[in-house]
């Protein structure tokens, strides 16, 4: 029973800490009247988008729930998954759309206060996701006492993640491209110029895509990694009854709980002197992530030793953590302007769109190598340690400190929004400089979240595949079977198809935004004559 | 022995017909003095490039040959493969660099004479590739009487294909991008303007990349498809001795021979009225391909019935042919300006580089779906008909009429060159219009060749994998084995890595060309003052 108590307590602690942090953010100065007006517009737009998105989602969720109820009776867990994911996204975004003006206002005082507001807002998102996620899995497990039912919770989270990530992502890119096209290129006014009506849409996009969408995505990754490890613990034990105290079931839950504690403690390290340089601020975030990782290693060792579990499980967890850190550092190398890849792409932009596209796509493609090798080595080492259960544990390890890694991600769009507000409210140039610095840092940390989601997805889906094979008594999936090869080819084609669909959707949505902004330029008298910055 | 005689006779027929066609091309009017001067510059550049490329390749080939000699004694077949591939590329390109001026000169008389010269030049490439390819495989088989040794011929062809396709492709794209950047964008002069020194480099690139490079690529695909089918015929028969007359060995060779005859006959159908419209010219090419395909079906049926082989083999060949036609039509749909995809990409270019890139990449990604489904269905149907030997036969069927499909591909760069020469020699606008029409058609047919190469590669590599598994007595490659999954992940990453390397190489090479052209603009007095078109 200890594992259940630890998991419940940690989940509640995450939510309590998130609530306290949210109140601290909300108590900050929201800036002058103009900033508040801009913030209200972003908040209103984000709220409208999320409501519409959930309304589109509702019929889909209901149909799937009815189908699951009719077929395999997972509908309650499924619905719980959708509701929990949507709630986490809703809470996180609602804090983010209030933190943006407060970050801009704090940037008037200095870089560090602004970082603290933006990062705190990110922490609310991170801790809400892990808190609700772990509580959801644990409570459903207590009620149904069967992991196959709890798996429905993961399906629910997947449904929301699919729509929120893709829908939000399409809107945010379309708003970004559309407002730049019509503003920077057609009208010849600067980025985030208050005269460009597309700028609010761009800021709304950051919140619905990069806060709510990414939150839903990682919520799904997080709960699925725990469920995969538990499913493997149960696999092949059909009819073995309740496994409350089986080590293999206890460990993922306790590990997730320990991860929450490590993440909360890690957030306290994200502090910095008032006159901190940009590099020091970057290290402030990194310090938080590293501190959490080290704490988790210690906690994991204590758990494994105290409960007399197999020591190889501890090492499997460590491989996942190491893979996460490698993926994070590699992403930083490829996306931060402190390093060569980004600088080289910037250089090629001097010879026009063609060369920057070639070098940008090439750099993006090369950046897949290190994460893939990290995941590959992790799979091999974790499997050698404890077979597929080891791989599942590595997945849990990779995401266990999600509370803080997601915080550094969700901080990014808040900083981006703050920059937009500073520009639109025509704040002093040094304020904009500070928000730009925070934004650049945020672009890097936001990319890290994607690497985490994909890396953990590889480990988790392999663990789920193994659990399925054990349950269904499939001994081998033979690549020399021509149907399997065709399946692999077909699967390799799907990312291209789905990417194409989303890119085409971005194109269409961007054109709608261009047309709406053009209409406003044309029909609102005096809009273009307003004073520039 | 019939199969050997048919194969040798067909191979010789291909070379004789190629020689006659080459002489007909060379006897055409090479145009006025200025055109000949431009043609000489292109020929000189292409020759230099190919010589340099082969010089870089030589040490690599020697090292591999020594390695193969030391390890498994395939070095003679391997060297033969490299030499045959290089020879085919050399011959095809040497005709192409002479056909370009002659196509431009013929375009002064009309669209149809120009089409005939350009297509004849393509036929020389196509028939040289299949002639040398089939003769090489057959003669090595006669000498060594072991398919594992003949496989070395395929390795040799692969070596050349790798370097020629990638090296030529990098140069052609770099010259294209570089000369456009420095000419169209920096200097503000039109495409193919005679004042732009990069234009000759661009024309050279078409020859070394899209003629010699593509020829080497498809030479490798062609011989590998035949070798794969023969390897499967031998697989599992270790020590069974000579299989001259085994049906499974006879069929691929006879089929390749029949394909050559079908291709030669098909070229005669590529004729059209003197006042033909563009659509009619397109149909002239298509008619040649379809006629060859129908002839091959008839020949294949006759062979299978006359030699009393299994009728399912005939159907397996037909599935490959059908897959080829579907891939060809799908490629045409996605690359010809007669259809929606290309038109939509062109439309999005009106809103700038960002939107055209998004829609272009999205359209490219979607275009993978139909060819992949065609290949997938072919694998399943061909396997159901005759297991992996059926898949191998489908691969042979797909490429059996390569003599004519490669002709329509290799025609493209000749037409492109002719357009460049017409512009540089300041020929009348209607000449340029005609070469532009031929060029647009060539862009579509050139894309088709890539689809053929990739589609057949999927079938051939699956057949080779199966042959290897049978020889090595591997019963299953289990996707539930963690090492296999890691291998699949790693393999999925490699195309991204290699694409990135080539794209980066294009970027670097394009910058070198930009610098060289800038230097010439700066240092050659009066260059920019020369009269424009």
Coordinates of N, CA, C and O in Angstrom, one line a residue, chain A residues 177 181 185-186 344 351-355 357-359 361-363 365-366 368-369 372-373 375-377 379-381 383-384 388 391 458 462 465-466 469 474-486 488-493 495-497 499-501 503-504 506-507 510-511 514 518, chain B residues 177 181 185-186 344 351-355 357-359 361-363 365-366 368-369 372-373 375-377 379-381 383-384 388 391 458 462 465-466 469 474-486 488-493 495-497 499-501 503-504 506-507 510-511 514 518:
Chain A
X177 N 2.8 32.9 -39.2 CA 3.1 33.1 -40.6 C 2.1 34.2 -41.2 O 2.6 35.1 -41.9
X181 N 3.3 37.8 -42.7 CA 3.1 38.0 -44.1 C 2.5 39.3 -44.4 O 2.9 40.2 -45.2
X185 N 5.7 41.9 -44.3 CA 6.0 41.9 -45.8 C 5.1 42.9 -46.6 O 5.5 43.7 -47.3
X186 N 3.7 42.7 -46.4 CA 2.8 43.6 -47.1 C 2.8 45.0 -46.7 O 2.9 46.0 -47.4
X344 N 24.9 29.2 -38.0 CA 25.1 28.9 -39.5 C 23.8 29.1 -40.3 O 23.9 29.7 -41.4
X351 N 21.8 35.1 -47.8 CA 21.8 35.0 -49.3 C 20.3 34.6 -49.7 O 20.1 34.1 -50.8
X352 N 19.4 34.8 -48.9 CA 18.0 34.7 -49.3 C 17.3 33.5 -48.8 O 17.8 32.7 -48.0
X353 N 16.0 33.4 -49.2 CA 15.1 32.3 -48.7 C 15.6 31.0 -49.1 O 15.5 30.0 -48.3
X354 N 16.1 30.8 -50.3 CA 16.5 29.5 -50.8 C 17.6 28.9 -49.9 O 17.4 27.7 -49.4
X355 N 18.6 29.6 -49.7 CA 19.7 29.0 -48.9 C 19.4 28.8 -47.5 O 19.8 27.8 -46.9
X357 N 16.5 28.0 -46.3 CA 15.6 26.8 -46.2 C 16.4 25.6 -46.3 O 16.2 24.6 -45.6
X358 N 17.4 25.6 -47.3 CA 18.2 24.4 -47.4 C 19.0 24.1 -46.2 O 18.9 23.0 -45.6
X359 N 19.6 25.1 -45.6 CA 20.5 24.8 -44.4 C 19.6 24.6 -43.2 O 20.0 23.8 -42.3
X361 N 16.5 23.1 -43.1 CA 16.0 21.8 -43.1 C 17.1 20.8 -42.9 O 16.9 19.8 -42.2
X362 N 18.3 21.0 -43.5 CA 19.4 20.1 -43.3 C 19.8 20.0 -41.8 O 20.0 18.9 -41.3
X363 N 19.9 21.2 -41.1 CA 20.2 21.2 -39.7 C 19.2 20.4 -38.9 O 19.5 19.7 -38.0
X365 N 17.3 18.0 -39.9 CA 17.4 16.6 -40.1 C 18.6 16.0 -39.4 O 18.4 14.9 -38.8
X366 N 19.7 16.7 -39.3 CA 20.9 16.2 -38.6 C 20.6 16.1 -37.1 O 21.1 15.2 -36.5
X368 N 18.3 15.0 -35.6 CA 17.6 13.8 -35.2 C 18.6 12.7 -34.7 O 18.2 11.8 -34.0
X369 N 19.9 12.8 -35.1 CA 20.8 11.7 -34.9 C 21.1 11.5 -33.4 O 21.0 10.3 -33.0
X372 N 18.2 10.0 -31.4 CA 17.9 8.7 -31.8 C 18.9 7.7 -31.3 O 18.5 6.6 -30.8
X373 N 20.2 8.1 -31.3 CA 21.2 7.2 -30.8 C 21.0 7.0 -29.3 O 21.1 5.9 -28.7
X375 N 18.2 7.2 -27.6 CA 17.0 6.3 -27.4 C 17.4 4.9 -27.7 O 17.1 3.9 -27.0
X376 N 18.2 4.7 -28.8 CA 18.6 3.3 -29.2 C 19.4 2.7 -28.1 O 19.2 1.5 -27.7
X377 N 20.4 3.4 -27.7 CA 21.3 2.8 -26.7 C 20.5 2.6 -25.4 O 20.7 1.5 -24.7
X379 N 17.4 1.8 -25.1 CA 16.6 0.5 -25.3 C 17.5 -0.7 -25.1 O 17.1 -1.6 -24.3
X380 N 18.7 -0.7 -25.7 CA 19.5 -1.9 -25.6 C 20.0 -2.1 -24.2 O 19.9 -3.2 -23.6
X381 N 20.5 -1.0 -23.5 CA 21.0 -1.2 -22.1 C 19.9 -1.5 -21.2 O 20.0 -2.5 -20.4
X383 N 17.1 -3.0 -21.8 CA 16.6 -4.3 -22.0 C 17.6 -5.3 -21.4 O 17.1 -6.3 -20.8
X384 N 18.9 -5.1 -21.6 CA 19.8 -6.0 -21.1 C 19.7 -6.1 -19.6 O 19.9 -7.1 -18.9
X388 N 12.0 -5.9 -21.2 CA 11.1 -4.8 -21.6 C 10.6 -4.0 -20.4 O 10.3 -2.8 -20.5
X391 N 13.0 -1.3 -20.2 CA 12.7 -0.2 -21.1 C 11.6 0.7 -20.6 O 11.7 1.9 -20.7
X458 N 9.0 6.7 -27.8 CA 9.7 5.5 -28.4 C 9.8 4.4 -27.3 O 9.4 3.3 -27.6
X462 N 7.3 1.0 -27.2 CA 7.9 -0.3 -27.3 C 7.5 -1.2 -26.1 O 7.2 -2.4 -26.2
X465 N 4.0 -2.3 -26.7 CA 4.0 -3.3 -27.7 C 4.4 -4.7 -27.1 O 3.7 -5.7 -27.4
X466 N 5.4 -4.6 -26.3 CA 5.8 -5.9 -25.6 C 4.7 -6.4 -24.7 O 4.5 -7.6 -24.7
X469 N 2.2 -8.0 -26.8 CA 2.6 -9.3 -27.4 C 2.6 -10.4 -26.3 O 2.2 -11.5 -26.6
X474 N 1.9 -13.4 -28.7 CA 2.6 -13.3 -30.0 C 4.1 -13.5 -29.7 O 4.7 -12.7 -29.0
X475 N 4.6 -14.5 -30.3 CA 6.0 -14.8 -30.0 C 7.0 -14.0 -30.9 O 8.1 -13.6 -30.4
X476 N 6.6 -13.7 -32.1 CA 7.5 -12.9 -33.0 C 6.7 -12.2 -34.0 O 5.6 -12.6 -34.4
X477 N 7.2 -11.0 -34.4 CA 6.6 -10.2 -35.5 C 7.7 -10.3 -36.5 O 8.7 -9.6 -36.4
X478 N 7.6 -11.1 -37.5 CA 8.7 -11.4 -38.4 C 8.8 -10.5 -39.6 O 7.9 -10.4 -40.5
X479 N 9.9 -9.8 -39.7 CA 10.2 -8.8 -40.7 C 10.3 -9.5 -42.1 O 10.2 -8.9 -43.1
X480 N 10.5 -10.8 -42.1 CA 10.6 -11.6 -43.3 C 9.2 -12.0 -43.8 O 9.1 -12.6 -44.9
X481 N 8.2 -11.7 -43.0 CA 6.8 -11.9 -43.4 C 6.5 -10.7 -44.3 O 6.6 -9.5 -43.9
X482 N 6.1 -11.0 -45.5 CA 5.9 -9.8 -46.5 C 4.8 -8.9 -46.0 O 4.9 -7.7 -46.2
X483 N 3.8 -9.3 -45.2 CA 2.8 -8.4 -44.7 C 3.4 -7.5 -43.7 O 3.0 -6.3 -43.6
X484 N 4.3 -8.0 -42.9 CA 5.0 -7.1 -41.9 C 5.8 -6.0 -42.6 O 5.7 -4.8 -42.2
X485 N 6.5 -6.4 -43.6 CA 7.3 -5.4 -44.3 C 6.4 -4.3 -44.9 O 6.7 -3.1 -44.8
X486 N 5.3 -4.8 -45.5 CA 4.4 -3.8 -46.1 C 3.9 -2.9 -45.0 O 3.8 -1.6 -45.2
X488 N 5.4 -2.0 -42.2 CA 6.5 -1.1 -41.9 C 6.6 0.0 -42.9 O 6.7 1.2 -42.5
X489 N 6.6 -0.3 -44.2 CA 6.6 0.7 -45.2 C 5.5 1.7 -45.1 O 5.6 2.9 -45.1
X490 N 4.3 1.1 -44.8 CA 3.1 1.9 -44.7 C 3.2 2.9 -43.5 O 2.9 4.1 -43.6
X491 N 3.7 2.3 -42.4 CA 3.9 3.1 -41.2 C 5.0 4.2 -41.4 O 4.8 5.3 -40.9
X492 N 6.0 3.9 -42.2 CA 7.0 4.9 -42.5 C 6.4 6.1 -43.3 O 6.9 7.2 -43.3
X493 N 5.4 5.8 -44.1 CA 4.8 6.8 -44.9 C 3.9 7.7 -44.1 O 3.7 8.9 -44.5
X495 N 3.9 9.4 -41.2 CA 4.3 10.7 -40.7 C 4.4 11.7 -41.8 O 4.1 12.9 -41.6
X496 N 4.8 11.3 -43.0 CA 4.8 12.2 -44.2 C 3.4 12.7 -44.5 O 3.1 13.9 -44.7
X497 N 2.4 11.7 -44.5 CA 1.1 12.1 -44.8 C 0.5 13.0 -43.8 O -0.1 14.1 -44.1
X499 N 2.1 14.9 -41.6 CA 2.8 16.2 -41.7 C 2.2 17.1 -42.8 O 2.0 18.3 -42.7
X500 N 2.0 16.4 -43.9 CA 1.5 17.1 -45.1 C 0.2 17.7 -44.8 O -0.1 18.9 -45.1
X501 N -0.7 16.9 -44.2 CA -2.1 17.4 -43.9 C -2.0 18.7 -42.9 O -2.6 19.7 -43.2
X503 N 0.6 20.7 -42.5 CA 1.2 21.8 -43.2 C 0.2 22.5 -44.1 O 0.2 23.7 -44.2
X504 N -0.6 21.7 -44.8 CA -1.6 22.3 -45.7 C -2.6 23.1 -44.9 O -3.1 24.1 -45.3
X506 N -2.0 24.6 -42.1 CA -1.4 25.8 -41.7 C -1.5 26.8 -42.8 O -1.8 28.0 -42.6
X507 N -1.2 26.4 -44.0 CA -1.3 27.2 -45.2 C -2.7 27.9 -45.3 O -2.8 29.1 -45.5
X510 N -3.4 30.3 -42.4 CA -2.6 31.5 -42.6 C -3.3 32.4 -43.6 O -3.3 33.6 -43.4
X511 N -3.8 31.9 -44.7 CA -4.4 32.7 -45.7 C -5.7 33.4 -45.1 O -6.0 34.5 -45.4
X514 N -4.5 36.2 -43.1 CA -4.1 37.3 -43.9 C -5.3 38.1 -44.4 O -5.3 39.4 -44.4
X518 N -6.1 42.0 -43.6 CA -6.3 42.9 -44.7 C -7.6 43.7 -44.6 O -7.7 44.9 -44.8
Chain B
X177 N 21.0 26.7 -58.0 CA 20.7 27.6 -56.9 C 21.7 28.8 -57.0 O 21.3 30.0 -56.9
X181 N 20.9 32.7 -57.7 CA 21.1 33.6 -56.6 C 21.9 34.8 -57.1 O 21.5 36.0 -56.8
X185 N 18.8 37.2 -58.6 CA 18.6 38.0 -57.4 C 19.6 39.1 -57.2 O 19.2 40.3 -57.0
X186 N 20.9 38.8 -57.3 CA 21.9 39.9 -57.1 C 22.0 40.8 -58.2 O 21.9 42.0 -58.1
X344 N -1.4 24.6 -57.5 CA -1.6 25.1 -56.2 C -0.3 25.6 -55.6 O -0.3 26.7 -54.9
X351 N 2.3 34.6 -52.4 CA 2.4 35.2 -51.1 C 3.8 35.0 -50.5 O 4.0 35.2 -49.3
X352 N 4.8 34.7 -51.3 CA 6.2 34.7 -50.8 C 6.8 33.4 -50.6 O 6.1 32.3 -50.8
X353 N 8.0 33.4 -50.1 CA 8.8 32.2 -50.0 C 8.3 31.3 -48.9 O 8.3 30.1 -49.1
X354 N 7.7 31.9 -47.8 CA 7.3 31.0 -46.7 C 6.1 30.1 -47.1 O 6.2 28.9 -46.9
X355 N 5.1 30.7 -47.8 CA 3.9 29.9 -48.1 C 4.3 28.9 -49.2 O 3.7 27.8 -49.2
X357 N 7.1 27.4 -49.7 CA 7.9 26.3 -49.1 C 6.9 25.4 -48.4 O 7.1 24.1 -48.5
X358 N 6.0 25.9 -47.6 CA 5.1 25.1 -46.8 C 4.3 24.2 -47.8 O 4.2 23.0 -47.6
X359 N 3.7 24.8 -48.8 CA 2.8 24.0 -49.7 C 3.6 23.1 -50.5 O 3.2 22.0 -50.8
X361 N 6.6 21.6 -49.8 CA 7.0 20.4 -49.0 C 5.8 19.5 -48.7 O 5.9 18.3 -48.8
X362 N 4.7 20.1 -48.3 CA 3.5 19.3 -48.0 C 3.1 18.5 -49.2 O 2.8 17.3 -49.1
X363 N 3.1 19.1 -50.4 CA 2.7 18.4 -51.6 C 3.7 17.3 -51.9 O 3.3 16.2 -52.3
X365 N 5.4 15.6 -49.8 CA 5.2 14.6 -48.8 C 3.9 13.7 -49.1 O 4.0 12.5 -49.0
X366 N 2.9 14.4 -49.6 CA 1.6 13.7 -49.9 C 1.9 12.8 -51.1 O 1.3 11.7 -51.2
X368 N 4.1 10.8 -51.8 CA 4.6 9.5 -51.4 C 3.5 8.5 -51.3 O 3.8 7.3 -51.4
X369 N 2.3 8.9 -51.1 CA 1.3 7.9 -50.6 C 0.9 6.9 -51.7 O 1.0 5.7 -51.5
X372 N 3.7 4.4 -52.6 CA 4.0 3.5 -51.5 C 2.9 2.4 -51.5 O 3.1 1.3 -51.3
X373 N 1.6 2.9 -51.7 CA 0.5 1.9 -51.7 C 0.7 1.0 -52.9 O 0.5 -0.3 -52.8
X375 N 3.5 0.0 -54.3 CA 4.5 -0.9 -54.0 C 4.0 -2.0 -53.0 O 4.3 -3.2 -53.1
X376 N 3.3 -1.5 -51.9 CA 2.8 -2.4 -50.9 C 1.9 -3.4 -51.5 O 2.0 -4.6 -51.2
X377 N 0.9 -3.0 -52.3 CA 0.0 -3.9 -52.9 C 0.7 -4.9 -53.8 O 0.4 -6.1 -53.8
X379 N 3.8 -6.0 -53.5 CA 4.5 -7.0 -52.6 C 3.5 -8.1 -52.2 O 3.8 -9.3 -52.3
X380 N 2.4 -7.6 -51.7 CA 1.4 -8.6 -51.2 C 0.9 -9.5 -52.3 O 0.9 -10.8 -52.2
X381 N 0.5 -8.9 -53.4 CA -0.1 -9.8 -54.5 C 1.0 -10.7 -55.1 O 0.8 -11.9 -55.3
X383 N 3.7 -11.8 -53.7 CA 4.1 -12.8 -52.8 C 3.0 -13.9 -52.8 O 3.4 -15.1 -52.8
X384 N 1.7 -13.5 -52.8 CA 0.7 -14.5 -52.8 C 0.8 -15.4 -54.0 O 0.5 -16.6 -54.0
X388 N 8.5 -14.9 -52.5 CA 9.5 -13.8 -52.7 C 10.0 -13.8 -54.2 O 10.4 -12.8 -54.7
X391 N 7.9 -11.5 -55.9 CA 8.2 -10.1 -55.6 C 9.4 -9.7 -56.5 O 9.4 -8.6 -57.1
X458 N 12.6 -1.0 -53.6 CA 11.8 -1.6 -52.5 C 11.6 -3.1 -52.8 O 11.9 -4.0 -52.0
X462 N 13.8 -6.2 -51.0 CA 13.1 -7.3 -50.3 C 13.5 -8.6 -50.8 O 13.7 -9.6 -50.0
X465 N 16.9 -9.5 -49.6 CA 16.8 -9.8 -48.1 C 16.3 -11.3 -48.0 O 16.9 -12.0 -47.2
X466 N 15.3 -11.6 -48.7 CA 14.7 -13.0 -48.6 C 15.8 -14.0 -49.1 O 15.9 -15.0 -48.4
X469 N 18.3 -14.4 -46.3 CA 17.7 -15.1 -45.2 C 17.7 -16.6 -45.5 O 18.0 -17.5 -44.6
X474 N 18.1 -18.0 -41.9 CA 17.5 -17.1 -40.8 C 16.0 -17.3 -41.0 O 15.4 -17.0 -42.0
X475 N 15.3 -17.8 -40.0 CA 13.9 -18.1 -40.1 C 13.1 -16.9 -39.9 O 12.0 -16.7 -40.5
X476 N 13.5 -16.0 -39.0 CA 12.7 -14.8 -38.6 C 13.6 -13.7 -38.2 O 14.6 -13.9 -37.6
X477 N 13.2 -12.5 -38.5 CA 13.8 -11.3 -38.0 C 12.7 -10.6 -37.1 O 11.7 -10.0 -37.6
X478 N 12.8 -10.8 -35.8 CA 11.7 -10.5 -34.9 C 11.7 -9.1 -34.4 O 12.6 -8.6 -33.7
X479 N 10.6 -8.4 -34.8 CA 10.5 -7.0 -34.4 C 10.3 -6.8 -32.9 O 10.4 -5.7 -32.3
X480 N 10.0 -7.9 -32.2 CA 9.9 -7.9 -30.7 C 11.2 -8.1 -30.1 O 11.4 -8.0 -28.9
X481 N 12.3 -8.3 -30.9 CA 13.6 -8.4 -30.4 C 14.1 -6.9 -30.3 O 14.1 -6.2 -31.3
X482 N 14.5 -6.5 -29.1 CA 14.8 -5.1 -28.9 C 15.9 -4.6 -29.9 O 15.9 -3.4 -30.3
X483 N 16.8 -5.5 -30.2 CA 17.9 -5.0 -31.1 C 17.4 -4.8 -32.5 O 17.9 -3.9 -33.2
X484 N 16.4 -5.5 -32.9 CA 15.8 -5.3 -34.3 C 15.1 -4.0 -34.3 O 15.2 -3.2 -35.2
X485 N 14.3 -3.7 -33.2 CA 13.6 -2.4 -33.2 C 14.6 -1.2 -33.2 O 14.4 -0.3 -33.9
X486 N 15.7 -1.4 -32.5 CA 16.7 -0.3 -32.5 C 17.3 -0.2 -33.9 O 17.5 0.9 -34.4
X488 N 15.7 -0.8 -36.7 CA 14.7 -0.2 -37.5 C 14.7 1.3 -37.3 O 14.7 2.1 -38.2
X489 N 14.8 1.7 -36.0 CA 14.8 3.1 -35.7 C 16.1 3.8 -36.3 O 16.0 4.9 -36.9
X490 N 17.2 3.1 -36.2 CA 18.4 3.6 -36.7 C 18.3 3.8 -38.3 O 18.7 4.8 -38.8
X491 N 17.8 2.8 -38.9 CA 17.6 2.8 -40.3 C 16.7 3.9 -40.8 O 16.9 4.6 -41.8
X492 N 15.6 4.2 -40.0 CA 14.7 5.3 -40.3 C 15.4 6.6 -40.2 O 14.9 7.6 -40.8
X493 N 16.4 6.7 -39.4 CA 17.1 8.0 -39.2 C 18.1 8.2 -40.4 O 18.3 9.4 -40.7
X495 N 18.1 8.1 -43.7 CA 17.7 9.0 -44.8 C 17.8 10.4 -44.4 O 18.2 11.3 -45.2
X496 N 17.4 10.7 -43.2 CA 17.5 12.1 -42.7 C 18.9 12.6 -42.7 O 19.3 13.7 -43.1
X497 N 19.8 11.7 -42.1 CA 21.2 12.1 -42.0 C 21.8 12.3 -43.4 O 22.5 13.3 -43.6
X499 N 20.3 12.8 -46.3 CA 19.7 14.0 -47.0 C 20.4 15.3 -46.4 O 20.6 16.2 -47.2
X500 N 20.5 15.3 -45.1 CA 21.1 16.5 -44.5 C 22.5 16.8 -45.1 O 22.9 17.9 -45.4
X501 N 23.3 15.7 -45.1 CA 24.7 15.8 -45.6 C 24.7 16.4 -47.1 O 25.4 17.3 -47.4
X503 N 22.3 18.0 -48.6 CA 21.8 19.4 -48.6 C 22.8 20.4 -48.2 O 23.0 21.5 -48.8
X504 N 23.6 20.0 -47.2 CA 24.6 20.9 -46.7 C 25.7 21.1 -47.8 O 26.3 22.1 -48.0
X506 N 25.2 20.9 -51.0 CA 24.6 21.7 -52.0 C 24.8 23.2 -51.5 O 25.2 24.1 -52.3
X507 N 24.5 23.5 -50.3 CA 24.7 24.8 -49.8 C 26.1 25.3 -49.9 O 26.3 26.4 -50.5
X510 N 27.0 25.7 -53.7 CA 26.3 26.9 -54.3 C 27.0 28.2 -53.9 O 27.2 29.1 -54.7
X511 N 27.5 28.2 -52.6 CA 28.2 29.5 -52.2 C 29.5 29.6 -53.0 O 29.9 30.7 -53.4
X514 N 28.5 31.0 -56.3 CA 28.2 32.4 -56.2 C 29.5 33.3 -56.1 O 29.6 34.3 -56.8
X518 N 30.6 36.0 -58.9 CA 30.8 37.4 -58.4 C 32.2 37.9 -58.9 O 32.4 39.0 -59.3

